[in-house]
Every structure is written in structure tokens, then in C-alpha cells.
Amino acid sequence: MNERDSEAVAAQLVAKGYSLAPAEGTADVVLLNTCSVRDAAEQKAIGKMHGLAAEVRRHRPNVVLGFMGCMAQSRGQALLDRLPDVDLVVGTQKFHRTAEYLDEIFSGKRNKICDVGEEEGSEATIREHILAGNARTRSVTAFVSIMQGCNQYCTFCIVPYTRGQERSRTIPDIVGECRELAARGVKEITLLGQIVTSYGKREIGVRDGRSAFVQLLEAVHEIEGLQRIRFTSPHPKGYGDDLVEAYGRLPKLCESAHIPVQSGSDRILKLMHRGYTRAGCLAIIQKLRRIQPRIGITTDIIVGFPGETENDFEATLSLAQEAEFDNAYIFKYSPRKDTPAATMPDQVPQEIKEERNQRLLNVVNEIGAGKYEAQVGKCVEILVEGPSRRNPARLQGRTRTNKIVVFEGSERQIGQLLDLKIHRTGSFTLYGDPAIVNLDIDNSLSQ
Ligand code: 5AD
């Protein structure tokens, strides 16, 4: 979400005549987009700002430094008061005003600016993209923001306070953006929102037994040239039968689902205000696997939520075993400002959070490794995205089940769907059989 917001702001600035600096040391403006979901993210952003003030500001006193996003929203003016090097604070409903505020600062009209107000219609302002153009880095995939905010109020989560109430863009507006991306060569789109499965609940509603989100999936599915659709993040209770059934009906919808269970204990799920049970989650996973047996399923889990006992934690361990996730993102509970869980009794000591984190990681990694291992010898379809992150001499793509595959190939394959044979696995990475790719190249050479 933050990457997408940053991209949109960068594109808006480029449209106003700015250009992207190759490094922060040469930039006239450095904006940090921030996350507040856990304290570690906030501390990292503050540490980074101190570093910028000490290193960049010292050599270039006129550089503008700013914070955007969730931490900007929740701390507001306090950031300007506490960090004298910060010039600009832009909240989550004001991203699109960044260029305006920079103009005011550069023209000397205002010295420091903080805007964390609400703004009607701001959900439709994250729309500009920066698509890389050259053969090696051209953009094959893109994120599209379909809504802002969250009304779920999970007791651990700061998001409803930093991103505001749920507001959805219209279907034609989103489809227009996706169509433009497809026309510019994008093959895969990930629809983004805090809880995408709640998309358009108020504004659009259910039609012919289909939720607004499924209606949106159908509309995006129609776009010619687009080959794959993904979405994140959903809520488990959003996997109604209409969405489950969409996985069997819409061929562009990739066989991949993120189901953030958070805990395997019904008692803790209730304290978290999640609105589902352990059995409910397992039933959704079963339904998804029935309709798409190879579907990749990932999750988010919090360990050490207030009041979590050894028994509760063991329920989470056993859920991870039963659900057999392809991968899981595990987080140690971090108390957040103004959230109900922060003041709940029986906060769990840090050592216990660490220990549970490690035990759960061991289980999740072992199951995940088994799932990846099971791919060896199989043929998979990947969309080639570009150079591998770790080894730019190789290419990488993703399977429909959202697993990264690294292989040796040629630039012209970027943006193509390719069948590869998996010959080995690394840590949550697959390696494709170069034999098939070579055969492909040989064929094209002999033509
Ligand atoms: N502490 C730890 N993890 C959290 N998450 C959200 N809030 C907190 C918190 N206060 C995790 C949840 C969510 C993911 C994006 O971050 O697992 O799904």
C-alpha cells in the first residue's frame, strides 16, 4: 500500500516538472512514507529522518525533508515540534496535495506545513503510475488502489485511526485506470485496499448475489490484454461463496489467497474483534482448495496478543499445522496508540513473544518448505517480471500461486507468460529448469 502511495506521489511530482533523483544525497526533496502498524516501523522512520538531517541537510541546507502516510497522520504537528529538520507533514488523505505544499515551501510562502485533515474524495486521488519503459525494467505488474480506510476496528490495529473510514472508488474509475495500464503493457494487476473484500459495501452493495468486490473483479476481468488479477489484503470473513466461486470462474484471477487468521484461538479472536472463528477460517480454506486444489494460501499471525496463554498459542500452532499455509507473516504484538488492546490486562512479556515467534516460525517454515519442495519436477506457468532481485543476471517471475521463480532467460521474455520446469528450491524461492528456456531460445535461433 505504501509503495503504491509513494509511486502515485512521485508520479504527481513528475507531472509538475520534478524529476526522480537517483539518490537521496542529490535530491532537493526527500519524503519518507511511513507505516504505523507496529512500533518498529515508526522507530525506523524516525531513525531514518535523523540520519537524513545529519547527512543530507548538513551538506545541502535547502533540501526539504518531510513525512507522509500513517505516522504523519497519527503524530501530525508533534513531528514538526520534535524534529526541527522536518519541513512537511502530509497525512493519508492529503498525498495528492504534496506538490502544492512543496511549491508553497519553495516559493517562501510558508516555512513549515502540516496537513492531516480529512478530505472527501481522497480515495480516488491515488491513480498516477510510474511505468518503467526500458526493455530490462519495463513494468509488467502494477498495483491499483481501489479504496481507502477501514471500519473493522480490530482491537490491535491502528489503521482505522490513520487511514480513516472505508471509502471506495467507483467501478468505472478503477476499470479506467486498469485499462490504461493494460494498454501500456501491464499484464498483471493487484487490487489494493486495507480490506478489499469490503470494497463498495455501502456505495455499491450486493447485486445478483455478488458482492461489490466480486462485481469489480468481473469488470476488471473483461479488460483485454490483462492476463492476471490479484488482490490484497482481504479479510477472512470476506471470502463469501461468491468470491470462492469466482476463483473457479474467472481464469485471470490467480490461484492465490491471503487469509490473515491472526490467531488460532477463538478466545483471542474474540478479544481481537475479528468477527470469525478458527473453524470458520478452516472451512474457507477447505472451500478454496476444493475449487482450486493447487491454490497458494498465505496468512498473517500475531503472537503475544494481550492475554494469550500457552494454550491459546498452541491453538495457533495447531491451526498453522492444519491449514498448511504456503507462507505466513508472523508479527509480535506491538501496542499501538489509542487502540483498545494497548490497555488490555495481561500484556505478554517480550521474551515470551520472542519465544512464540520462533516456535511458530519453525512450524510455518517447515510446512512452507514442504510446499515448495513439492513443486520440484513440476511445470509451472510464470509471468516474467524482470531481473532477479538477488542476481540481476537472472530473471524472475511469479507462479499463479504467487511463488517467485528464478531462471536463466533473455530480456525479450520479460512480460511473457512462460512454462518452466522447477528443478530446485531455495528459501521461499523456486528455481526453474533452464533446459526448457534454452530449448525455447534454440528454437527461436533456428527459425
Ligand atoms: N502488532 C503486531 N502486528 C500487527 N498487525 C497489525 N497490527 C499489529 C500490531 N499492533 C499485523 C497483522 C496484520 C498485518 C498487516 O500486521 O497481522 O494483518
Tab-separated table of C-alpha atoms in Angstrom, residues 11-283:
chain	number	residue	atom	x	y	z
A	11	ALA	CA	4.234	10.483	-10.450
A	12	GLN	CA	2.255	13.574	-9.423
A	13	LEU	CA	5.513	15.429	-8.742
A	14	VAL	CA	6.987	14.301	-12.064
A	15	ALA	CA	3.869	15.630	-13.807
A	16	LYS	CA	4.567	19.030	-12.178
A	17	GLY	CA	8.089	19.103	-13.588
A	18	TYR	CA	10.088	17.429	-10.848
A	19	SER	CA	12.372	14.531	-11.715
A	20	LEU	CA	13.267	11.497	-9.654
A	21	ALA	CA	16.692	11.835	-8.023
A	22	PRO	CA	18.958	8.814	-8.392
A	23	ALA	CA	19.893	9.009	-4.695
A	24	GLU	CA	18.697	10.844	-1.602
A	25	GLY	CA	22.066	12.643	-1.338
A	26	THR	CA	21.349	14.592	-4.533
A	27	ALA	CA	17.613	15.188	-4.050
A	28	ASP	CA	16.079	18.601	-3.339
A	29	VAL	CA	13.154	16.942	-1.581
A	30	VAL	CA	13.213	13.745	0.480
A	31	LEU	CA	9.846	12.449	1.682
A	32	LEU	CA	9.556	9.402	3.905
A	33	ASN	CA	6.315	7.496	3.561
A	34	THR	CA	5.605	5.900	6.909
A	35	CYS	CA	3.834	2.912	8.424
A	36	SER	CA	2.378	2.819	11.939
A	37	VAL	CA	1.192	-0.763	12.091
A	38	ARG	CA	3.940	-1.713	14.526
A	39	ASP	CA	6.211	0.454	16.661
A	40	ALA	CA	9.362	-0.854	14.932
A	41	ALA	CA	8.232	0.749	11.655
A	42	GLU	CA	7.757	4.132	13.343
A	43	GLN	CA	11.147	3.965	15.049
A	44	LYS	CA	12.781	3.081	11.751
A	45	ALA	CA	11.241	6.115	10.040
A	46	ILE	CA	12.274	8.448	12.868
A	47	GLY	CA	15.802	6.999	12.817
A	48	LYS	CA	15.961	7.469	9.059
A	49	MET	CA	14.875	11.114	9.399
A	50	HIS	CA	17.614	11.735	11.982
A	51	GLY	CA	20.080	10.213	9.522
A	52	LEU	CA	18.846	12.450	6.680
A	53	ALA	CA	19.070	15.531	8.884
A	54	ALA	CA	22.628	14.652	9.875
A	55	GLU	CA	23.907	13.579	6.474
A	56	VAL	CA	21.877	15.283	3.738
A	57	ARG	CA	20.810	18.523	5.451
A	58	ARG	CA	24.332	19.207	6.638
A	59	HIS	CA	25.669	19.383	3.073
A	60	ARG	CA	22.561	20.844	1.445
A	61	PRO	CA	20.756	23.122	3.907
A	62	ASN	CA	17.925	23.942	1.474
A	63	VAL	CA	16.759	20.393	0.994
A	64	VAL	CA	13.127	19.858	2.021
A	65	LEU	CA	12.521	16.923	4.390
A	66	GLY	CA	9.070	15.513	5.035
A	67	PHE	CA	6.972	12.703	6.425
A	68	MET	CA	3.923	11.281	4.680
A	69	GLY	CA	1.474	8.495	5.467
A	70	CYS	CA	0.269	6.814	8.631
A	71	MET	CA	2.824	8.077	11.138
A	72	ALA	CA	2.434	11.590	9.708
A	73	GLN	CA	-1.308	11.192	10.227
A	74	SER	CA	-1.145	9.933	13.804
A	75	ARG	CA	1.620	12.222	15.086
A	76	GLY	CA	0.945	15.342	12.968
A	77	GLN	CA	2.250	18.625	14.359
A	78	ALA	CA	4.240	16.752	17.045
A	79	LEU	CA	6.675	15.673	14.319
A	80	LEU	CA	7.374	19.305	13.396
A	81	ASP	CA	7.706	20.231	17.052
A	82	ARG	CA	10.024	17.394	17.955
A	83	LEU	CA	12.169	17.177	14.832
A	84	PRO	CA	13.295	20.676	13.818
A	85	ASP	CA	14.676	19.458	10.476
A	86	VAL	CA	11.253	18.350	9.229
A	87	ASP	CA	9.528	20.856	6.919
A	88	LEU	CA	6.474	18.973	5.723
A	89	VAL	CA	3.974	16.511	7.252
A	90	VAL	CA	1.333	15.110	4.880
A	91	GLY	CA	-1.427	12.828	6.176
A	92	THR	CA	-3.042	9.843	4.475
A	93	GLN	CA	-5.890	11.814	2.878
A	94	LYS	CA	-3.569	14.527	1.574
A	95	PHE	CA	-0.980	12.698	-0.544
A	96	HIS	CA	-2.227	14.491	-3.655
A	97	ARG	CA	-1.545	17.913	-2.098
A	98	THR	CA	2.192	17.258	-1.778
A	99	ALA	CA	3.175	19.167	-4.953
A	100	GLU	CA	1.115	22.182	-3.866
A	101	TYR	CA	2.768	22.246	-0.445
A	102	LEU	CA	6.251	21.923	-1.910
A	103	ASP	CA	5.503	24.923	-4.153
A	104	GLU	CA	4.500	26.933	-1.095
A	105	ILE	CA	7.690	25.977	0.723
A	106	PHE	CA	9.984	26.621	-2.261
A	107	SER	CA	8.357	29.974	-3.003
A	108	GLY	CA	8.891	31.021	0.608
A	109	LYS	CA	5.155	31.478	1.203
A	110	ARG	CA	5.234	29.073	4.111
A	111	ASN	CA	8.066	27.717	6.145
A	112	LYS	CA	6.651	24.513	7.536
A	113	ILE	CA	3.432	22.730	6.665
A	114	CYS	CA	1.421	20.042	8.439
A	115	ASP	CA	-1.844	18.823	6.902
A	116	VAL	CA	-3.513	15.767	8.390
A	117	GLY	CA	-7.132	16.716	7.756
A	118	GLU	CA	-9.855	14.553	6.243
A	119	GLU	CA	-10.711	15.120	2.617
A	120	GLU	CA	-13.777	13.887	0.807
A	121	GLY	CA	-12.925	12.076	-2.424
A	122	SER	CA	-9.303	11.443	-1.447
A	123	GLU	CA	-9.814	7.696	-2.104
A	124	ALA	CA	-9.819	8.462	-5.822
A	125	THR	CA	-6.612	10.502	-5.872
A	126	ILE	CA	-4.069	7.650	-5.821
A	127	ARG	CA	-4.122	6.948	-9.548
A	128	GLU	CA	-0.949	8.074	-11.322
A	129	HIS	CA	1.689	5.460	-12.148
A	130	ILE	CA	5.356	5.490	-12.974
A	131	LEU	CA	5.866	2.747	-15.501
A	132	ALA	CA	9.452	1.942	-16.344
A	133	GLY	CA	9.955	1.962	-20.088
A	134	ASN	CA	13.169	0.182	-20.996
A	135	ALA	CA	13.280	-3.470	-22.007
A	136	ARG	CA	15.019	-4.719	-18.893
A	137	THR	CA	12.978	-2.890	-16.300
A	138	ARG	CA	9.660	-2.421	-18.033
A	139	SER	CA	6.639	-2.626	-15.789
A	140	VAL	CA	4.803	-5.905	-16.152
A	141	THR	CA	2.820	-5.692	-12.922
A	142	ALA	CA	1.053	-2.802	-11.210
A	143	PHE	CA	-0.885	-2.053	-8.043
A	144	VAL	CA	-4.227	-0.266	-8.216
A	145	SER	CA	-5.697	1.308	-5.096
A	146	ILE	CA	-9.438	0.632	-5.027
A	147	MET	CA	-10.377	2.068	-1.631
A	148	GLN	CA	-9.067	3.774	1.464
A	149	GLY	CA	-9.649	3.245	5.157
A	150	CYS	CA	-11.050	0.519	7.348
A	151	ASN	CA	-14.168	0.108	9.516
A	152	GLN	CA	-13.243	-3.176	11.150
A	153	TYR	CA	-11.639	-1.789	14.325
A	154	CYS	CA	-9.649	-4.871	15.291
A	155	THR	CA	-8.530	-4.106	18.824
A	156	PHE	CA	-4.809	-4.349	17.984
A	157	CYS	CA	-4.883	-2.206	14.865
A	158	ILE	CA	-4.127	1.471	14.357
A	159	VAL	CA	-5.260	1.575	10.708
A	160	PRO	CA	-8.847	2.875	11.202
A	161	TYR	CA	-7.326	5.831	13.061
A	162	THR	CA	-4.606	6.550	10.497
A	163	ARG	CA	-6.389	5.731	7.241
A	164	GLY	CA	-9.878	6.830	8.235
A	165	GLN	CA	-13.273	5.336	7.414
A	166	GLU	CA	-13.777	2.984	4.462
A	167	ARG	CA	-14.270	4.860	1.199
A	168	SER	CA	-14.362	3.145	-2.200
A	169	ARG	CA	-13.704	4.376	-5.707
A	170	THR	CA	-16.294	3.636	-8.389
A	171	ILE	CA	-16.009	0.580	-10.644
A	172	PRO	CA	-15.714	2.646	-13.879
A	173	ASP	CA	-12.963	4.772	-12.322
A	174	ILE	CA	-10.937	1.716	-11.292
A	175	VAL	CA	-11.563	-0.103	-14.571
A	176	GLY	CA	-10.441	3.018	-16.474
A	177	GLU	CA	-7.141	3.033	-14.598
A	178	CYS	CA	-6.624	-0.707	-15.137
A	179	ARG	CA	-7.458	-0.417	-18.831
A	180	GLU	CA	-4.890	2.325	-19.263
A	181	LEU	CA	-2.272	0.196	-17.502
A	182	ALA	CA	-3.049	-2.779	-19.743
A	183	ALA	CA	-2.748	-0.531	-22.806
A	184	ARG	CA	0.703	0.490	-21.563
A	185	GLY	CA	1.816	-3.146	-21.390
A	186	VAL	CA	0.952	-4.137	-17.824
A	187	LYS	CA	-0.058	-7.813	-17.668
A	188	GLU	CA	-0.892	-8.295	-14.014
A	189	ILE	CA	-2.797	-6.022	-11.663
A	190	THR	CA	-3.059	-6.314	-7.888
A	191	LEU	CA	-6.122	-4.556	-6.490
A	192	LEU	CA	-5.215	-2.881	-3.218
A	193	GLY	CA	-7.040	-1.789	-0.096
A	194	GLN	CA	-6.961	-2.228	3.667
A	195	ILE	CA	-9.804	-4.762	3.412
A	196	VAL	CA	-10.536	-5.206	-0.285
A	197	THR	CA	-13.315	-7.699	0.374
A	198	SER	CA	-15.303	-4.822	1.945
A	199	TYR	CA	-14.976	-2.829	-1.278
A	200	GLY	CA	-18.091	-0.835	-2.183
A	201	LYS	CA	-20.224	-2.305	0.615
A	202	ARG	CA	-22.022	0.964	1.235
A	203	GLU	CA	-21.620	2.624	-2.156
A	204	ILE	CA	-22.436	-0.320	-4.458
A	205	GLY	CA	-23.810	-3.217	-2.430
A	206	VAL	CA	-24.751	-6.768	-3.434
A	207	ARG	CA	-26.203	-7.398	-6.906
A	208	ASP	CA	-27.443	-10.805	-8.137
A	209	GLY	CA	-25.887	-12.420	-5.078
A	210	ARG	CA	-22.493	-10.914	-5.875
A	211	SER	CA	-20.690	-8.561	-3.546
A	212	ALA	CA	-19.395	-5.263	-4.894
A	213	PHE	CA	-15.859	-6.679	-4.757
A	214	VAL	CA	-16.785	-9.640	-6.964
A	215	GLN	CA	-18.572	-7.247	-9.343
A	216	LEU	CA	-15.314	-5.284	-9.538
A	217	LEU	CA	-13.286	-8.442	-10.208
A	218	GLU	CA	-15.651	-9.326	-13.045
A	219	ALA	CA	-15.348	-5.850	-14.566
A	220	VAL	CA	-11.526	-5.866	-14.385
A	221	HIS	CA	-11.525	-9.393	-15.782
A	222	GLU	CA	-13.057	-8.091	-19.022
A	223	ILE	CA	-10.035	-5.923	-19.822
A	224	GLU	CA	-8.286	-7.067	-22.940
A	225	GLY	CA	-4.537	-7.594	-22.690
A	226	LEU	CA	-4.644	-8.015	-18.940
A	227	GLN	CA	-3.622	-11.564	-18.057
A	228	ARG	CA	-3.612	-11.858	-14.313
A	229	ILE	CA	-5.525	-10.363	-11.399
A	230	ARG	CA	-4.601	-10.499	-7.724
A	231	PHE	CA	-5.816	-8.581	-4.681
A	232	THR	CA	-4.619	-7.723	-1.201
A	233	SER	CA	-5.430	-7.517	1.603
A	234	PRO	CA	-8.721	-9.316	2.182
A	235	HIS	CA	-10.479	-10.207	5.451
A	236	PRO	CA	-11.302	-13.880	6.120
A	237	LYS	CA	-14.977	-13.054	6.566
A	238	GLY	CA	-14.930	-11.520	3.075
A	239	TYR	CA	-14.468	-14.950	1.438
A	240	GLY	CA	-18.155	-15.496	0.830
A	241	ASP	CA	-19.348	-18.152	-1.610
A	242	ASP	CA	-19.495	-15.567	-4.405
A	243	LEU	CA	-15.755	-14.873	-4.044
A	244	VAL	CA	-14.816	-18.536	-3.603
A	245	GLU	CA	-16.807	-19.361	-6.705
A	246	ALA	CA	-15.078	-16.529	-8.625
A	247	TYR	CA	-11.810	-18.464	-8.287
A	248	GLY	CA	-13.346	-21.262	-10.327
A	249	ARG	CA	-14.999	-18.988	-12.870
A	250	LEU	CA	-12.546	-16.158	-13.656
A	251	PRO	CA	-9.447	-17.571	-15.360
A	252	LYS	CA	-7.423	-14.381	-14.890
A	253	LEU	CA	-7.918	-14.486	-11.126
A	254	CYS	CA	-4.728	-16.130	-9.858
A	255	GLU	CA	-4.954	-19.178	-7.574
A	256	SER	CA	-3.609	-17.332	-4.586
A	257	ALA	CA	-5.326	-16.174	-1.418
A	258	HIS	CA	-4.095	-14.287	1.605
A	259	ILE	CA	-6.152	-15.255	4.631
A	260	PRO	CA	-4.959	-13.284	7.643
A	261	VAL	CA	-6.089	-15.530	10.510
A	262	GLN	CA	-4.144	-13.615	13.238
A	263	SER	CA	-4.731	-16.385	15.839
A	264	GLY	CA	-5.929	-19.970	16.132
A	265	SER	CA	-7.673	-19.400	19.465
A	266	ASP	CA	-11.351	-18.450	19.397
A	267	ARG	CA	-10.962	-16.674	22.720
A	268	ILE	CA	-8.192	-14.451	21.321
A	269	LEU	CA	-10.014	-13.923	18.005
A	270	LYS	CA	-12.929	-12.560	20.013
A	271	LEU	CA	-10.675	-10.260	22.045
A	272	MET	CA	-9.161	-9.096	18.749
A	273	HIS	CA	-12.644	-8.310	17.386
A	274	ARG	CA	-12.001	-10.314	14.245
A	275	GLY	CA	-15.568	-11.493	13.625
A	276	TYR	CA	-14.814	-15.145	12.722
A	277	THR	CA	-13.783	-18.368	14.391
A	278	ARG	CA	-10.957	-20.824	13.878
A	279	ALA	CA	-13.407	-23.345	12.380
A	280	GLY	CA	-14.791	-20.660	10.059
A	281	CYS	CA	-11.291	-19.939	8.748
A	282	LEU	CA	-10.504	-23.593	8.183
A	283	ALA	CA	-13.806	-24.002	6.338
